[in-house]
Amino acid sequence: MNKKIVLSVNDIQKSFPGTKALKDVSIELFSGEAHAVVGENGAGKSTLMNIISGVYQADSGSILLNDQEIMLKNPSDAQKAGIGIVHQELALCPHLTVAENVFIGRLPKKNGVIDKKKLQNKTQEILAPFGASIHPGDAVAELSVAKQQIVEIAKVLALECKVIIFDEPTSSLNESEAQRLMQLISTIKKQGIGIFYISHKLSEIFHMCDRITVMRNGNVIETRNVDEINADYIVTKMVGKELDNLYPQKGEHIEKEREIFEARNYTCLPKFKNVSFSVKKGEIVGLCGLVGAGRTEVTRAICGLDKKVSGEVFLEGKAVHIKNHKNSLDHGICYLSEDRKLDGLFVEMNLEENMIAPELERVSKRGLVNHKIARMQLQEYKEKLGIKYSFPEQKMSSLSGGNQQKIMIAKLLVLNPKLIIMDEPTRGIDVGAKSEIHGMLRRLCDAGIGIVVISSEMPEIVGICDRVVIMHEGEVVGELEGENVTQENIIARLTESGKLREAKNG
Ligand SMILES: Nc1ncnc2c1ncn2[C@@H]1O[C@H](COP(=O)(O)OP(=O)(O)OP(=O)(O)O)[C@@H](O)[C@H]1O
Ligand SMILES: [Mg+2]
């Protein structure tokens, strides 16, 4: 590998009110390398990258690009210098088209007017390697989160940078999209671009990064070549101690005879058909399948978030009618969305306000909101879930990504649910906190609720679920329980149903 240092960051310090986010950070990036940066939620990864890309200014320290010190007052200074970032949270203009977003501020012009043809072609060229069906003329607001993420990446690729930072770029991509991104990163590496890659998915890092830097508590702990170390080593460095037993014990208090919840024959063609499954008291049930299997759609319909065409819900044996999301909450069925920004969190509001938001939905009739209680609840869950924040009036957007996810979970627990449906509950959460959350889910079940989990991470499903319901192209194709819940069995079931379908169609 060419070991020319393209970027060198020296002795950077950065404080926010109440937190010293970066204590004294130095890091070097070679041109043509993919350099992973890992660490627990709140370790300072995004803050460091925001400084390198001009979003924040450091309190002290220096940044050298190709041996020249650079001063970045804003993101556009960084872009001009050749440093681009794909942010952890999406930040597109929803009302503009894909192409307008990709070339925002730099739209190609001809005789003073926008050259639409060129805009279209250039965008198409950048999007092509992703193989996703995104058209330059699509309105961004109409795209799925995954596709928006791809547009966000395209925007940075269009800048022709020397340094590109990816801050958890795959957290909303499916497996094949993530793989395409990995391939793309290998290609841009070969062009001599230096890449910082932040992710909580160690498998991705070992797959395609050259070096890895571990951060903890605002400090750089160590930088190593990826081929010298393994995942256990990294986890130990990240957490500062050894972690055994990543997953909690499976359920010991499942009341086999007591079904808390049952969904019967949920149908909304062409998305899903005759989907039925149940959850017992004390049980964690996983819904698994490939992306596009219809898991999110079914669960959203159950919770009254999307329309269903037909289907029934029974709670503790009694039929209940869920017309909208409020009905669902009133019955004690809560839903944790996979897209925290769209329908979960209010990023511009403070933590306390976010905590009472679901409660508000319920108590709005009486018009009373008790701030004192909200504050106590926030404090309670800060301790229970280990949420890192400085004060309750802090804006949601100033929390690290993983800590925002923890607030989402806390918001649901306040409602004392009977059944929680969680779509990708540990997205963006570090390994240590993940295992805390898994432990917490198990304790909630032991205390008598039921949980449904959707996760694209197979080890997570296998690690925590007592039973899994397997879906394929909108239908339930199998169920596994207890010791039979293994990765091999799930994959076998999915492959079988894929083949059956091919045979039917073929
Ligand atoms: N704008 C801000 N105002 C106040 N505090 C902030 C702000 N941005 C970050 N912080 C704090 O700085 C610390 C580091 O946060 P940062 O976002 O860098 O963590 P991270 O390593 O990226 O975590 P994650 O894995 O959860 O994304 C956290 O304690 C966070 O709450
Ligand atoms: Mg972050």
Coordinates of C-alpha atoms and ligand atoms in Angstrom, one line a residue:
M1 CA 0.0 0.0 0.0
N2 CA 1.1 3.5 -0.7
K3 CA 1.9 5.0 2.7
K4 CA 1.7 8.7 1.9
I5 CA -0.1 10.6 4.6
V6 CA -2.9 12.5 3.1
L7 CA -4.5 13.9 6.3
S8 CA -3.0 14.3 9.7
V9 CA -5.0 15.5 12.7
N10 CA -3.0 16.6 15.7
D11 CA -3.9 17.1 19.4
I12 CA -7.5 18.1 18.7
Q13 CA -9.7 19.1 21.7
K14 CA -13.4 19.8 21.7
S15 CA -15.8 20.6 24.5
F16 CA -19.6 21.0 24.4
P17 CA -21.5 22.4 27.3
G18 CA -21.3 19.7 29.9
T19 CA -19.0 17.3 28.0
K20 CA -15.4 17.1 26.8
A21 CA -16.1 15.2 23.6
L22 CA -12.5 15.1 22.4
K23 CA -9.7 15.2 24.9
D24 CA -6.6 15.1 22.9
V25 CA -7.0 13.3 19.6
S26 CA -4.4 12.6 16.9
I27 CA -5.0 10.4 13.9
E28 CA -3.4 9.9 10.5
L29 CA -4.9 8.9 7.2
F30 CA -2.9 7.4 4.3
S31 CA -4.0 8.0 0.8
G32 CA -5.6 4.9 -0.6
E33 CA -6.5 3.3 2.7
A34 CA -9.8 2.6 4.4
H35 CA -9.3 3.5 8.0
A36 CA -12.0 2.3 10.4
V37 CA -12.8 4.3 13.5
V38 CA -14.7 2.4 16.2
G39 CA -15.8 3.0 19.7
E40 CA -18.8 3.0 22.0
N41 CA -21.7 5.3 21.6
G42 CA -20.6 8.8 22.6
A43 CA -16.9 8.0 22.3
G44 CA -16.4 11.0 20.0
K45 CA -16.2 9.5 16.5
S46 CA -18.8 11.7 14.9
T47 CA -17.5 14.8 16.7
L48 CA -14.0 14.1 15.3
M49 CA -15.3 13.6 11.8
N50 CA -17.4 16.7 12.0
I51 CA -14.3 18.7 12.9
I52 CA -12.4 17.2 10.0
S53 CA -15.2 18.1 7.7
G54 CA -15.7 21.7 8.9
V55 CA -19.1 21.2 10.6
Y56 CA -17.6 22.0 14.0
Q57 CA -14.4 23.9 14.9
A58 CA -11.9 22.4 17.3
D59 CA -11.0 24.3 20.5
S60 CA -7.4 23.6 19.9
G61 CA -5.2 21.4 17.6
S62 CA -4.4 21.3 13.9
I63 CA -5.4 19.6 10.7
L64 CA -2.9 19.1 7.9
L65 CA -4.0 18.1 4.4
N66 CA -1.0 16.9 2.2
D67 CA 1.3 18.5 4.8
Q68 CA -0.4 21.9 4.6
E69 CA -2.3 23.2 7.6
I70 CA -5.9 23.9 6.8
M71 CA -8.5 26.1 8.6
L72 CA -12.0 24.9 8.1
K73 CA -14.7 27.4 9.1
N74 CA -17.6 25.5 7.6
P75 CA -18.4 22.4 5.5
S76 CA -18.0 24.3 2.3
D77 CA -14.3 25.1 3.2
A78 CA -13.8 21.4 3.7
Q79 CA -15.4 20.5 0.4
K80 CA -13.2 23.0 -1.4
A81 CA -10.2 21.5 0.2
G82 CA -11.3 18.0 -0.9
I83 CA -12.8 16.6 2.2
G84 CA -16.3 15.1 2.0
I85 CA -18.5 13.4 4.6
V86 CA -21.5 11.1 4.5
H87 CA -23.2 11.9 7.7
Q88 CA -24.7 9.5 10.2
E89 CA -28.1 11.2 10.0
L90 CA -29.6 11.9 6.6
A91 CA -29.6 15.5 5.6
L92 CA -31.2 15.8 2.1
C93 CA -33.6 18.3 0.8
P94 CA -36.8 16.2 0.5
H95 CA -38.5 18.4 -2.0
L96 CA -35.7 18.5 -4.5
T97 CA -35.0 15.7 -7.0
V98 CA -32.2 13.1 -6.6
A99 CA -30.0 14.9 -9.1
E100 CA -30.6 18.3 -7.5
N101 CA -29.6 16.9 -4.2
V102 CA -26.5 15.3 -5.6
F103 CA -25.3 18.5 -7.2
I104 CA -26.7 21.0 -4.8
G105 CA -24.9 24.3 -4.9
R106 CA -23.0 23.2 -8.0
L107 CA -25.7 22.5 -10.6
P108 CA -24.1 22.4 -14.1
K109 CA -25.1 25.3 -16.2
K110 CA -25.2 26.2 -19.9
N111 CA -25.7 29.7 -21.0
G112 CA -26.8 30.7 -17.6
V113 CA -29.5 28.1 -17.2
I114 CA -29.3 24.7 -15.6
D115 CA -28.1 22.0 -18.0
K116 CA -30.7 19.4 -17.2
K117 CA -29.3 16.8 -19.6
K118 CA -25.8 17.0 -18.1
L119 CA -27.2 17.0 -14.6
Q120 CA -29.2 13.9 -15.4
N121 CA -26.3 12.0 -17.1
K122 CA -23.8 12.8 -14.4
T123 CA -26.1 11.7 -11.6
Q124 CA -26.9 8.5 -13.5
E125 CA -23.2 7.8 -13.8
I126 CA -22.6 8.2 -10.1
L127 CA -25.6 6.1 -9.1
A128 CA -24.9 3.3 -11.6
P129 CA -22.6 1.2 -9.4
F130 CA -25.3 0.8 -6.7
G131 CA -27.6 -1.0 -9.0
A132 CA -30.5 0.4 -7.1
S133 CA -33.6 1.6 -9.0
I134 CA -33.1 5.3 -8.3
H135 CA -33.7 7.8 -11.1
P136 CA -32.1 11.3 -11.1
G137 CA -35.6 12.8 -11.5
D138 CA -37.2 11.1 -8.5
A139 CA -38.3 13.3 -5.6
V140 CA -36.1 12.5 -2.6
A141 CA -39.2 12.6 -0.2
E142 CA -40.6 9.6 -2.1
L143 CA -37.6 7.4 -1.6
S144 CA -37.0 4.7 1.1
V145 CA -34.5 5.4 3.8
A146 CA -32.0 3.1 2.1
K147 CA -32.3 4.9 -1.2
Q148 CA -31.9 8.2 0.5
Q149 CA -28.8 6.9 2.1
I150 CA -27.5 6.0 -1.4
V151 CA -28.2 9.6 -2.6
E152 CA -26.4 10.9 0.4
I153 CA -23.3 8.8 -0.6
A154 CA -23.7 9.9 -4.3
K155 CA -23.6 13.5 -3.2
V156 CA -20.2 13.1 -1.7
L157 CA -18.8 11.0 -4.5
A158 CA -19.8 13.8 -6.9
L159 CA -17.4 16.1 -5.0
E160 CA -14.3 14.3 -6.3
C161 CA -12.6 14.4 -2.9
K162 CA -9.1 13.4 -1.6
V163 CA -10.6 12.3 1.7
I164 CA -14.1 10.8 2.2
I165 CA -15.6 10.1 5.6
F166 CA -18.4 7.6 6.0
D167 CA -20.2 7.8 9.3
E168 CA -22.2 4.6 9.7
P169 CA -23.2 4.5 6.0
T170 CA -24.7 1.1 6.1
S171 CA -27.0 1.5 9.1
S172 CA -30.1 1.7 6.8
L173 CA -28.9 -0.3 3.8
N174 CA -29.8 -3.9 3.2
E175 CA -27.2 -6.6 2.7
S176 CA -26.8 -6.3 -1.0
E177 CA -26.7 -2.5 -1.0
A178 CA -24.1 -2.6 1.8
Q179 CA -22.1 -5.1 -0.3
R180 CA -22.2 -2.8 -3.3
L181 CA -21.0 0.1 -1.1
M182 CA -18.0 -2.1 0.1
Q183 CA -17.1 -2.8 -3.6
L184 CA -17.4 0.9 -4.4
I185 CA -15.1 1.8 -1.5
S186 CA -12.6 -0.7 -2.8
T187 CA -12.7 1.1 -6.1
I188 CA -12.3 4.6 -4.8
K189 CA -9.5 3.5 -2.5
K190 CA -7.6 2.4 -5.6
Q191 CA -7.9 6.0 -6.9
G192 CA -5.8 7.1 -4.0
I193 CA -8.6 8.6 -1.9
G194 CA -8.2 8.2 1.8
I195 CA -11.3 6.9 3.6
F196 CA -12.4 7.1 7.2
Y197 CA -15.0 4.5 7.9
I198 CA -17.1 4.5 11.0
S199 CA -19.3 1.5 11.8
H200 CA -20.5 -0.6 14.7
K201 CA -20.5 -3.6 12.4
L202 CA -17.1 -5.2 12.9
S203 CA -17.6 -7.7 10.1
E204 CA -17.7 -4.9 7.6
I205 CA -14.5 -3.5 9.0
F206 CA -12.6 -6.7 8.9
H207 CA -13.9 -7.3 5.4
M208 CA -12.6 -4.1 3.8
C209 CA -10.6 -1.8 6.0
D210 CA -6.8 -1.7 6.2
R211 CA -6.3 -0.1 9.6
I212 CA -8.5 0.4 12.6
T213 CA -8.5 3.1 15.3
V214 CA -10.3 2.6 18.6
M215 CA -11.7 5.6 20.5
R216 CA -12.9 5.6 24.0
N217 CA -14.2 8.5 26.0
G218 CA -12.9 11.2 23.8
N219 CA -9.4 9.6 23.4
V220 CA -7.7 7.5 20.8
I221 CA -6.7 4.3 22.4
E222 CA -4.9 2.5 19.6
T223 CA -4.4 2.2 15.9
R224 CA -3.6 -1.2 14.4
N225 CA -3.5 -3.0 11.1
V226 CA -6.6 -5.0 10.6
D227 CA -4.8 -8.2 9.7
E228 CA -2.9 -8.2 13.0
I229 CA -5.9 -8.4 15.3
N230 CA -9.4 -10.0 15.7
A231 CA -12.9 -8.8 16.7
D232 CA -12.6 -9.8 20.3
Y233 CA -9.5 -7.7 20.7
I234 CA -11.3 -4.7 19.3
V235 CA -14.3 -5.1 21.5
T236 CA -12.1 -5.4 24.6
K237 CA -10.3 -2.2 23.6
M238 CA -13.6 -0.4 22.9
V239 CA -15.3 -1.3 26.1
G240 CA -12.2 -1.2 28.3
K241 CA -12.9 -4.6 29.7
E242 CA -13.5 -8.2 28.5
L243 CA -17.1 -8.9 27.5
D244 CA -18.2 -12.5 27.7
N245 CA -21.7 -13.7 27.1
L246 CA -22.8 -11.2 24.6
Y247 CA -26.4 -12.5 24.7
P248 CA -28.6 -13.0 27.7
Q249 CA -30.1 -16.4 28.8
K250 CA -33.1 -17.5 26.7
G251 CA -36.5 -17.2 28.3
E252 CA -37.1 -19.3 31.4
H253 CA -40.5 -17.8 32.3
I254 CA -42.4 -18.2 29.1
E255 CA -46.0 -19.1 29.9
K256 CA -46.6 -21.6 27.1
E257 CA -50.3 -21.6 27.6
R258 CA -50.7 -17.9 27.6
E259 CA -50.8 -16.1 24.4
I260 CA -50.6 -12.4 24.9
F261 CA -50.9 -11.5 21.3
E262 CA -52.1 -13.1 18.1
A263 CA -52.3 -11.6 14.6
R264 CA -54.5 -13.6 12.2
N265 CA -54.5 -13.5 8.4
Y266 CA -53.0 -10.0 7.9
T267 CA -53.3 -9.3 4.2
C268 CA -52.5 -6.3 2.1
L269 CA -51.7 -7.4 -1.4
P270 CA -49.2 -7.3 -2.9
K271 CA -47.1 -6.6 0.1
F272 CA -48.2 -9.5 2.4
K273 CA -50.7 -12.3 2.5
N274 CA -52.4 -14.3 5.3
V275 CA -49.7 -13.5 7.9
S276 CA -50.5 -15.1 11.2
F277 CA -48.3 -15.3 14.3
S278 CA -48.6 -15.2 18.0
V279 CA -46.5 -14.2 21.1
K280 CA -46.7 -15.8 24.5
K281 CA -46.3 -14.1 27.8
G282 CA -42.5 -13.7 28.5
E283 CA -41.5 -14.6 25.0
I284 CA -39.2 -12.9 22.4
V285 CA -40.3 -13.7 18.9
G286 CA -38.2 -12.8 15.9
L287 CA -39.6 -12.0 12.5
C288 CA -36.9 -13.0 10.0
G289 CA -36.5 -13.0 6.3
L290 CA -34.7 -11.2 3.7
V291 CA -35.2 -7.5 3.1
G292 CA -38.5 -7.1 1.2
A293 CA -40.0 -10.1 3.0
G294 CA -42.8 -7.8 4.3
R295 CA -41.8 -7.8 8.0
T296 CA -41.9 -4.1 8.5
E297 CA -45.1 -3.7 6.5
V298 CA -47.0 -6.3 8.5
T299 CA -46.0 -4.9 11.8
R300 CA -46.7 -1.3 10.9
A301 CA -50.2 -2.5 9.8
I302 CA -50.7 -4.3 13.1
C303 CA -49.9 -1.1 15.0
G304 CA -52.3 1.0 13.0
L305 CA -49.5 3.0 11.3
D306 CA -50.3 1.8 7.8
K307 CA -53.5 0.6 6.4
K308 CA -54.3 -3.0 6.5
V309 CA -56.7 -4.6 4.1
S310 CA -57.8 -7.5 6.3
G311 CA -56.7 -9.2 9.4
E312 CA -57.5 -9.6 13.1
V313 CA -55.7 -9.0 16.3
F314 CA -56.3 -10.8 19.6
L315 CA -54.9 -9.5 22.9
E316 CA -55.0 -12.0 25.7
G317 CA -57.6 -14.0 23.7
K318 CA -59.9 -11.1 23.1
A319 CA -60.4 -9.5 19.6
V320 CA -59.4 -5.9 19.5
H321 CA -59.9 -3.4 16.8
I322 CA -56.9 -1.2 15.9
K323 CA -57.9 1.6 13.6
N324 CA -55.0 3.9 14.2
H325 CA -51.8 4.1 16.1
K326 CA -53.5 5.7 19.2
N327 CA -55.8 2.6 19.5
S328 CA -52.7 0.5 19.4
L329 CA -51.0 2.4 22.2
D330 CA -54.2 2.4 24.2
H331 CA -54.2 -1.4 24.0
G332 CA -50.6 -1.6 25.1
I333 CA -49.1 -2.5 21.7
C334 CA -46.1 -0.2 21.1
Y335 CA -44.0 0.1 18.0
L336 CA -40.3 1.1 17.7
S337 CA -39.7 2.3 14.2
E338 CA -36.7 1.4 12.1
D339 CA -36.4 5.0 11.1
R340 CA -35.9 7.0 14.2
K341 CA -35.8 10.4 12.5
L342 CA -39.0 10.0 10.5
D343 CA -41.4 8.7 13.0
G344 CA -39.8 8.3 16.3
L345 CA -37.7 11.2 17.5
F346 CA -38.2 14.9 17.4
V347 CA -34.5 15.9 16.9
E348 CA -35.1 19.6 17.4
M349 CA -36.8 19.1 20.7
N350 CA -35.1 18.5 24.0
L351 CA -34.8 15.2 25.8
E352 CA -37.5 15.8 28.3
E353 CA -39.9 16.8 25.6
N354 CA -39.1 13.7 23.6
M355 CA -39.7 11.5 26.7
I356 CA -43.3 12.8 27.1
A357 CA -44.2 12.8 23.4
P358 CA -45.9 9.4 23.4
E359 CA -47.5 10.2 26.7
L360 CA -48.8 13.5 25.2
E361 CA -50.4 11.5 22.5
R362 CA -52.3 9.6 25.2
V363 CA -53.0 12.4 27.7
S364 CA -53.8 15.2 25.2
K365 CA -57.5 14.9 25.9
R366 CA -57.0 16.0 29.5
G367 CA -54.3 18.4 28.4
L368 CA -52.1 17.8 31.3
V369 CA -48.4 17.1 31.0
N370 CA -46.3 16.7 34.1
H371 CA -42.8 17.9 33.4
K372 CA -41.6 16.7 36.8
I373 CA -42.5 13.2 36.0
A374 CA -40.9 13.4 32.6
R375 CA -37.7 14.5 34.2
M376 CA -37.8 11.6 36.7
Q377 CA -38.5 9.2 34.0
L378 CA -35.6 10.5 32.0
Q379 CA -33.3 10.1 35.0
E380 CA -34.6 6.6 35.6
Y381 CA -33.8 5.4 32.1
K382 CA -30.5 7.2 32.0
E383 CA -29.5 4.9 34.7
K384 CA -31.3 1.8 33.5
L385 CA -30.1 2.0 29.8
G386 CA -26.8 3.9 30.4
I387 CA -27.9 6.8 28.3
K388 CA -25.1 9.4 28.0
Y389 CA -26.3 13.0 28.1
S390 CA -25.4 16.2 30.0
F391 CA -28.7 17.7 31.0
P392 CA -32.5 17.2 30.3
E393 CA -32.8 20.4 28.3
Q394 CA -30.2 19.2 25.8
K395 CA -31.5 19.0 22.2
M396 CA -32.1 15.5 20.9
S397 CA -29.8 16.3 17.9
S398 CA -26.8 16.8 20.2
L399 CA -26.9 13.2 21.4
S400 CA -24.7 10.6 19.8
G401 CA -26.6 8.4 17.4
G402 CA -26.6 5.3 19.7
N403 CA -27.8 7.4 22.6
Q404 CA -30.7 8.7 20.5
Q405 CA -31.7 5.1 19.9
K406 CA -31.7 4.5 23.6
I407 CA -34.0 7.4 24.2
M408 CA -36.4 5.9 21.6
I409 CA -36.5 2.7 23.6
A410 CA -37.0 4.6 26.9
K411 CA -40.0 6.4 25.4
L412 CA -41.8 3.2 24.8
L413 CA -41.0 1.7 28.2
V414 CA -42.7 4.6 29.9
L415 CA -46.0 3.5 28.4
N416 CA -45.9 0.2 30.2
P417 CA -46.6 -1.9 27.2
K418 CA -48.0 -5.4 27.0
L419 CA -46.4 -6.1 23.6
I420 CA -43.5 -4.2 22.0
I421 CA -42.7 -4.6 18.4
M422 CA -39.2 -3.4 17.6
D423 CA -37.9 -2.9 14.1
E424 CA -34.1 -3.0 14.1
P425 CA -33.9 -2.1 17.9
T426 CA -30.1 -2.0 18.1
R427 CA -29.3 -0.2 14.9
G428 CA -26.3 2.1 15.4
I429 CA -25.7 0.8 19.0
D430 CA -22.3 -0.3 20.1
V431 CA -21.6 -3.8 21.2
G432 CA -21.5 -3.1 24.9
A433 CA -24.8 -1.1 24.9
K434 CA -26.3 -3.7 22.6
S435 CA -25.8 -6.4 25.1
E436 CA -27.2 -4.1 27.8
I437 CA -30.3 -3.6 25.7
H438 CA -30.7 -7.3 25.0
G439 CA -30.5 -8.0 28.7
M440 CA -33.1 -5.4 29.3
L441 CA -35.5 -6.9 26.7
R442 CA -35.1 -10.2 28.5
R443 CA -35.9 -8.7 31.9
L444 CA -39.0 -7.0 30.4
C445 CA -40.2 -10.3 29.1
D446 CA -39.5 -12.0 32.4
A447 CA -41.6 -9.4 34.0
G448 CA -44.5 -10.5 31.8
I449 CA -44.6 -8.7 28.5
G450 CA -44.1 -10.1 25.0
I451 CA -41.7 -8.8 22.4
V452 CA -41.5 -9.0 18.6
V453 CA -38.1 -8.2 17.1
I454 CA -37.2 -7.6 13.5
S455 CA -33.5 -7.5 12.8
S456 CA -31.3 -7.7 9.7
E457 CA -28.6 -9.1 11.9
M458 CA -29.0 -12.8 12.0
P459 CA -26.7 -13.3 15.1
E460 CA -28.9 -10.9 17.0
I461 CA -32.1 -12.8 16.1
V462 CA -30.5 -16.2 17.0
G463 CA -29.0 -14.7 20.1
I464 CA -32.1 -13.4 21.7
C465 CA -35.2 -15.0 20.3
D466 CA -37.1 -17.9 21.9
R467 CA -39.0 -18.5 18.6
V468 CA -38.7 -17.2 15.1
V469 CA -41.3 -16.8 12.4
I470 CA -39.8 -16.9 9.0
M471 CA -41.2 -14.7 6.2
H472 CA -40.6 -14.8 2.5
E473 CA -42.1 -12.5 0.0
G474 CA -45.0 -11.5 2.2
E475 CA -45.9 -14.9 3.5
V476 CA -45.0 -16.9 6.6
V477 CA -43.0 -19.9 5.4
G478 CA -42.0 -21.5 8.7
E479 CA -41.4 -21.3 12.4
L480 CA -38.5 -22.5 14.6
E481 CA -38.4 -22.8 18.4
G482 CA -35.9 -23.2 21.2
E483 CA -32.7 -25.0 20.2
N484 CA -33.8 -25.2 16.6
V485 CA -33.4 -21.4 16.3
T486 CA -30.1 -21.4 14.5
Q487 CA -28.7 -19.5 11.6
E488 CA -28.3 -22.7 9.5
N489 CA -32.0 -23.7 10.0
I490 CA -33.3 -20.2 9.2
I491 CA -31.2 -20.0 6.0
A492 CA -32.3 -23.5 5.0
R493 CA -35.9 -22.6 5.4
L494 CA -35.5 -19.4 3.4
T495 CA -33.6 -21.2 0.6
E496 CA -36.3 -23.9 0.5
S497 CA -39.1 -21.4 0.1
G498 CA -37.1 -19.5 -2.5
K499 CA -36.7 -22.6 -4.5
L500 CA -40.3 -23.6 -4.1
R501 CA -41.4 -20.3 -5.5
E502 CA -39.1 -20.5 -8.4
A503 CA -40.4 -24.0 -9.2
K504 CA -44.0 -22.7 -9.0
N505 CA -43.2 -19.7 -11.2
G506 CA -40.9 -21.5 -13.5
Ligands
LIG1 N1 -23.7 19.5 19.4 C1 -23.5 18.9 20.6 N2 -23.8 19.5 21.7 C2 -23.6 18.9 22.9 N3 -23.0 17.7 23.1 C3 -22.6 17.1 21.9 C4 -22.9 17.6 20.6 N4 -22.4 16.8 19.7 C5 -21.9 15.7 20.4 N5 -22.0 15.9 21.7 C6 -21.6 15.0 22.8 O1 -20.2 14.6 22.5 C7 -20.0 13.2 22.9 C8 -19.5 12.5 21.7 O2 -20.5 12.3 20.7 P1 -20.3 11.7 19.3 O3 -21.6 12.0 18.5 O4 -19.0 12.2 18.7 O5 -20.2 10.1 19.6 P2 -20.0 8.9 18.6 O6 -18.8 8.2 19.0 O7 -20.2 9.3 17.2 O8 -21.2 7.9 19.1 P3 -22.3 7.0 18.2 O9 -21.6 5.7 18.0 O10 -23.5 6.9 19.2 O11 -22.7 7.7 17.0 C9 -21.4 12.7 23.4 O12 -21.4 12.8 24.8 C10 -22.4 13.7 22.8 O13 -23.6 13.8 23.6
MG2 MG -21.7 9.0 15.8

